[in-house]
Amino acid sequence: MRRRSLLIAVPAGLTTLAACGDDGSDSSKASDSASPSPSAPAPTAAPPPKIVDGPLPAISAGTKFGEKPTVAKGSGNPSKQLAVKTLVAGSGKTVAENDYIQAHYLGQIWDTAKVFDNSYDRKTPLLIQLSTGSIIDGWRYALAGKKTGSRVEFAVPPTWGYGTQGNPQGGIKGTDTLVFVVDVQDTFNATSSAKGTDVAQDNIDVPKVGTNTDGKAPSIEIPKSDAPTKLVANYVIEGDGDEVAADSTVLVQYKGVLWDTGKEFDSTYGRKALTSFSLQQVVKGWAQGLTGKKVGSRVLIVVPPNLGYGDSPPEGSGIKKDSTLVFSVDILAKM
């Protein structure tokens, strides 16, 4: 059973695309069953911290970006503010609050140097939004403004960590200052798009999807032919990233329209907000259509009723019974 990060609250899920019969709470149920790790604390009214240079413990081994670091025990008393230092300065995109970031990290307790969480050993970087309620506040304040490719070390007092309640399951007391080393691999926001090679769309019986990569919603042209009775999952743009597994969590931009009318019923572009979800939480057509596809790609998915909502579409979605659904999906990242 894969251990889930201590930093995560509840992963964002799709309302419209939740599997049939879901009640809206399954996103948290799925994450709880996947791991015993506790969620991030509820948002507080704490004012923003002052960013200071230190003190911060030394790194004695694994000093390069992407290497698992070995961090010394904290010396003396930690700052009561947020101590932040860029150890390796990247030159990529700038991270902003509410972006999704992909990063490797290690977290330990100042006083004891006890490592309580570490993505390097899991060999899977964290994929999470830098927003209130998704991750502890110390991360939001420490990483905003940093560039991808950077290694950042910071020390988080309880006020911007787990508060006075601590995190008993992680062995964190309400008085513990936490030390993190974070390697920021990538960042994504509402303007992010697929990136790769355009693939010929020469089947006149399936929809044609626009190939623009400017962060705007692509066009979807529905043919005048009958809807297919089997799942269609074709590359529109083929990326060069890792393949998505059946149990992956993915970060996507997407747009959904109805085959019969071409009417849009759901879109991250319209909300100006990306969506992250597990393929085990969505309709079968999405799960099957994205499994095996490469990160960075844009995929056309045509979902027949038996792999979508059948005769039980979500209330208020604008989807009629036995509708065939058409999606353009940009796979931005996976975890």
XYZ file of C-alpha atoms in Angstrom:
335
model
C 0.000 0.000 0.000
C 1.608 3.264 -1.133
C 2.159 5.708 1.678
C 0.614 9.079 1.118
C 2.392 12.309 1.964
C 1.829 13.811 5.387
C 1.476 17.184 3.702
C -1.651 16.453 1.735
C -5.113 17.420 2.872
C -7.713 16.040 0.450
C -6.769 15.811 -3.233
C -8.909 17.804 -5.609
C -11.354 15.589 -7.485
C -13.756 15.934 -10.325
C -17.391 16.511 -9.496
C -18.773 15.728 -12.915
C -16.420 12.865 -13.668
C -16.767 10.979 -10.403
C -17.644 7.356 -11.007
C -21.339 6.486 -11.117
C -22.869 6.087 -7.706
C -20.312 8.318 -5.979
C -21.695 10.702 -3.402
C -19.137 13.521 -3.577
C -17.202 12.295 -0.553
C -15.419 9.463 -2.348
C -12.397 11.625 -3.106
C -11.502 11.728 0.577
C -12.540 8.108 1.099
C -10.242 6.971 -1.676
C -7.287 8.871 -0.265
C -7.924 7.632 3.264
C -8.064 4.029 2.133
C -4.892 4.435 0.073
C -2.777 5.422 3.055
C -2.913 5.943 6.802
C -1.153 9.300 6.520
C -3.005 12.186 8.200
C -4.269 15.213 6.370
C -2.908 18.722 6.598
C -4.429 20.827 9.397
C -7.443 23.003 8.806
C -6.610 26.505 7.539
C -5.748 28.988 10.271
C -6.028 32.738 10.575
C -2.296 33.089 11.239
C -0.769 36.145 9.544
C 1.902 35.598 6.901
C 5.314 34.882 8.426
C 8.383 37.019 8.050
C 10.866 35.297 5.734
C 14.326 35.111 7.333
C 17.646 33.612 6.204
C 18.143 31.170 9.062
C 19.174 29.395 11.096
C 18.955 26.219 9.002
C 20.710 22.844 9.488
C 23.545 21.854 7.169
C 23.176 19.194 4.472
C 26.024 16.687 4.808
C 25.254 14.384 1.874
C 23.014 14.325 -1.190
C 23.673 17.984 -1.894
C 22.730 17.983 -5.576
C 19.298 18.696 -6.983
C 17.308 15.452 -7.135
C 19.483 13.566 -4.646
C 18.063 12.432 -1.320
C 19.620 14.811 1.218
C 21.027 13.987 4.626
C 20.216 16.906 6.925
C 21.911 17.625 10.248
C 20.080 18.113 13.522
C 19.066 21.682 14.193
C 21.554 23.638 16.294
C 20.193 25.860 19.026
C 16.742 27.365 18.856
C 14.992 27.657 15.494
C 13.554 30.939 14.317
C 9.984 31.709 15.281
C 9.546 32.995 11.719
C 9.953 31.096 8.435
C 13.623 30.506 7.619
C 14.159 29.948 3.893
C 17.294 29.432 1.805
C 17.700 28.565 -1.879
C 20.498 25.997 -2.022
C 20.367 25.436 -5.788
C 18.962 28.243 -7.930
C 16.890 26.979 -10.832
C 16.247 28.890 -14.036
C 12.816 27.554 -14.987
C 9.274 28.787 -14.492
C 8.410 30.853 -11.430
C 6.172 29.198 -8.834
C 3.113 31.173 -7.743
C 0.614 30.548 -4.966
C -2.230 28.276 -6.128
C 0.021 26.648 -8.733
C 0.359 22.893 -8.707
C 3.949 21.839 -8.155
C 5.772 18.589 -8.732
C 8.625 18.134 -6.288
C 10.766 15.681 -4.367
C 11.188 16.495 -0.692
C 12.379 15.358 2.711
C 10.931 16.512 6.018
C 12.430 16.090 9.484
C 12.075 17.479 13.001
C 14.472 20.248 14.057
C 15.288 18.986 17.551
C 15.828 15.315 16.730
C 16.621 15.176 12.989
C 13.986 12.433 12.783
C 12.807 12.089 9.171
C 9.006 11.888 9.196
C 8.356 12.030 5.455
C 10.416 11.549 2.318
C 9.444 11.170 -1.337
C 12.886 10.127 -2.579
C 12.554 6.606 -1.188
C 9.090 6.298 -2.725
C 10.645 7.289 -6.058
C 7.534 9.319 -6.746
C 7.552 13.122 -6.556
C 4.752 14.944 -4.793
C 2.100 16.568 -6.995
C 0.095 19.108 -5.024
C -1.460 22.543 -5.162
C 0.127 25.366 -3.173
C -3.182 26.488 -1.748
C -4.760 26.902 1.655
C -6.103 23.593 2.916
C -4.136 21.523 0.420
C -0.717 21.822 2.029
C 0.743 23.288 5.208
C 1.151 27.043 5.046
C 4.938 26.954 5.413
C 5.230 25.428 1.955
C 3.032 28.091 0.357
C 5.086 30.932 1.754
C 8.510 29.316 1.286
C 8.105 28.223 -2.344
C 6.133 31.076 -3.918
C 8.497 33.022 -6.152
C 11.040 30.214 -6.531
C 11.936 28.830 -9.948
C 11.684 25.260 -11.147
C 15.013 23.491 -10.916
C 15.606 25.009 -7.469
C 16.461 23.211 -4.248
C 14.996 25.067 -1.279
C 15.557 24.401 2.419
C 13.202 25.899 4.981
C 12.246 25.574 8.642
C 8.543 25.776 9.527
C 7.467 26.716 13.070
C 4.204 25.171 14.365
C 2.229 28.324 13.476
C 2.652 27.623 9.747
C 2.935 23.857 10.116
C 0.603 21.604 12.083
C -0.195 24.105 14.825
C -0.363 23.349 18.517
C -2.101 20.032 17.860
C 0.932 18.706 15.976
C 0.600 15.551 13.923
C 0.655 12.532 16.256
C 0.552 9.997 13.442
C 3.687 11.541 11.957
C 5.364 11.777 15.379
C 5.174 15.581 15.262
C 4.454 17.473 18.499
C 2.687 20.816 18.677
C 5.993 22.467 19.598
C 8.076 20.985 16.778
C 9.715 23.086 14.105
C 9.919 21.146 10.845
C 12.820 21.242 8.395
C 12.226 20.569 4.701
C 14.438 20.220 1.668
C 12.410 20.523 -1.538
C 13.546 19.991 -5.145
C 11.019 21.847 -7.319
C 10.759 19.941 -10.590
C 7.859 21.675 -12.312
C 4.961 24.036 -11.781
C 1.560 24.219 -13.476
C -1.243 26.762 -13.579
C -4.472 27.477 -15.441
C -2.566 28.404 -18.621
C -0.608 25.135 -18.820
C -1.052 22.970 -21.919
C 0.148 19.765 -23.507
C 3.543 19.836 -25.200
C 4.707 17.378 -27.801
C 4.224 16.363 -31.410
C 0.938 16.808 -33.261
C -0.582 13.514 -34.387
C -2.546 13.196 -37.628
C -6.315 13.177 -37.080
C -7.396 11.430 -40.270
C -10.366 9.389 -39.033
C -13.400 11.332 -40.262
C -15.722 9.356 -37.983
C -14.272 10.680 -34.717
C -14.111 14.265 -33.428
C -11.234 16.545 -34.408
C -9.521 18.456 -31.573
C -7.587 21.715 -31.848
C -3.820 21.593 -31.324
C -3.266 25.057 -29.830
C -0.981 25.049 -26.779
C -1.563 28.602 -25.576
C -3.519 27.592 -22.474
C -6.854 28.295 -24.143
C -9.509 25.615 -24.604
C -9.068 23.656 -27.846
C -11.904 23.351 -30.336
C -13.772 20.024 -30.623
C -15.483 19.335 -33.943
C -18.086 16.541 -33.809
C -18.573 14.606 -37.077
C -22.023 14.036 -38.562
C -21.623 10.264 -38.266
C -23.158 8.106 -35.526
C -21.409 8.004 -32.171
C -19.039 5.054 -31.702
C -20.194 2.254 -29.426
C -16.679 1.531 -28.190
C -14.188 3.724 -26.337
C -11.992 6.008 -28.443
C -8.720 7.229 -26.899
C -6.411 8.826 -29.469
C -3.408 11.102 -29.231
C -3.944 14.617 -30.551
C -0.556 15.760 -29.290
C 1.872 13.062 -28.164
C 4.140 14.014 -25.295
C 7.375 12.311 -24.260
C 6.739 11.829 -20.540
C 6.151 8.706 -18.483
C 3.140 6.531 -19.225
C 0.112 6.880 -16.966
C -0.684 3.761 -14.931
C -4.153 2.527 -14.002
C -3.653 3.715 -10.406
C -1.901 7.009 -11.214
C -2.993 10.384 -9.931
C -2.921 12.848 -12.813
C -3.027 16.615 -13.209
C -5.060 17.680 -16.234
C -6.649 20.390 -18.309
C -9.805 19.142 -19.976
C -12.928 20.096 -21.875
C -16.027 17.929 -22.237
C -18.816 18.218 -24.817
C -21.842 16.126 -25.756
C -21.649 14.138 -28.982
C -25.294 14.825 -29.897
C -25.148 18.605 -29.622
C -21.488 19.590 -29.282
C -22.496 21.545 -26.175
C -19.812 21.974 -23.529
C -20.845 20.617 -20.123
C -17.583 20.773 -18.183
C -14.189 22.447 -18.565
C -11.188 23.354 -16.449
C -10.551 26.196 -18.887
C -13.865 27.797 -17.997
C -13.127 27.496 -14.277
C -9.517 28.659 -14.786
C -8.437 25.882 -12.439
C -6.576 22.650 -13.105
C -7.837 19.371 -11.693
C -5.936 16.523 -10.035
C -7.499 13.107 -9.460
C -6.824 9.387 -9.248
C -7.824 7.273 -12.230
C -9.510 5.001 -9.694
C -11.978 7.794 -8.869
C -13.416 8.594 -12.297
C -15.694 7.030 -14.898
C -14.353 3.924 -16.630
C -13.974 5.697 -19.954
C -11.490 8.156 -18.460
C -9.609 5.501 -16.515
C -9.270 3.220 -19.535
C -8.644 6.046 -21.985
C -5.775 7.652 -20.094
C -4.035 4.477 -18.905
C -0.905 3.964 -20.987
C -0.888 7.501 -22.392
C 2.200 9.691 -21.949
C 2.506 12.732 -19.717
C 2.592 15.912 -21.788
C 0.013 14.602 -24.255
C -3.385 15.819 -25.418
C -5.823 12.932 -25.777
C -9.222 12.707 -27.455
C -11.519 10.459 -25.422
C -14.967 9.458 -26.679
C -16.872 7.736 -23.877
C -19.898 5.589 -24.784
C -22.733 5.471 -22.210
C -21.715 2.098 -20.757
C -18.299 3.524 -19.818
C -19.702 6.878 -18.720
C -22.894 7.598 -16.814
C -25.383 5.377 -18.662
C -28.859 6.126 -17.368
C -27.593 7.877 -14.189
C -25.914 11.167 -15.202
C -24.963 13.605 -12.421
C -27.816 15.851 -11.389
C -27.470 19.360 -12.795
C -24.663 18.382 -15.174
C -26.642 18.963 -18.363
C -25.883 15.398 -19.431
C -28.887 13.349 -20.553
C -29.304 9.621 -20.035
C -27.242 7.390 -22.331
C -25.165 10.284 -23.629
C -21.886 9.794 -25.477
C -19.288 12.154 -24.044
C -16.331 13.697 -25.874
C -13.267 15.027 -24.063
C -10.027 16.744 -24.873
C -7.603 15.981 -22.040
C -4.132 17.456 -21.541
C -2.073 15.234 -19.200
C 0.212 17.707 -17.468
C 1.743 15.510 -14.762
C 1.265 12.276 -12.873
C 1.991 10.903 -9.433
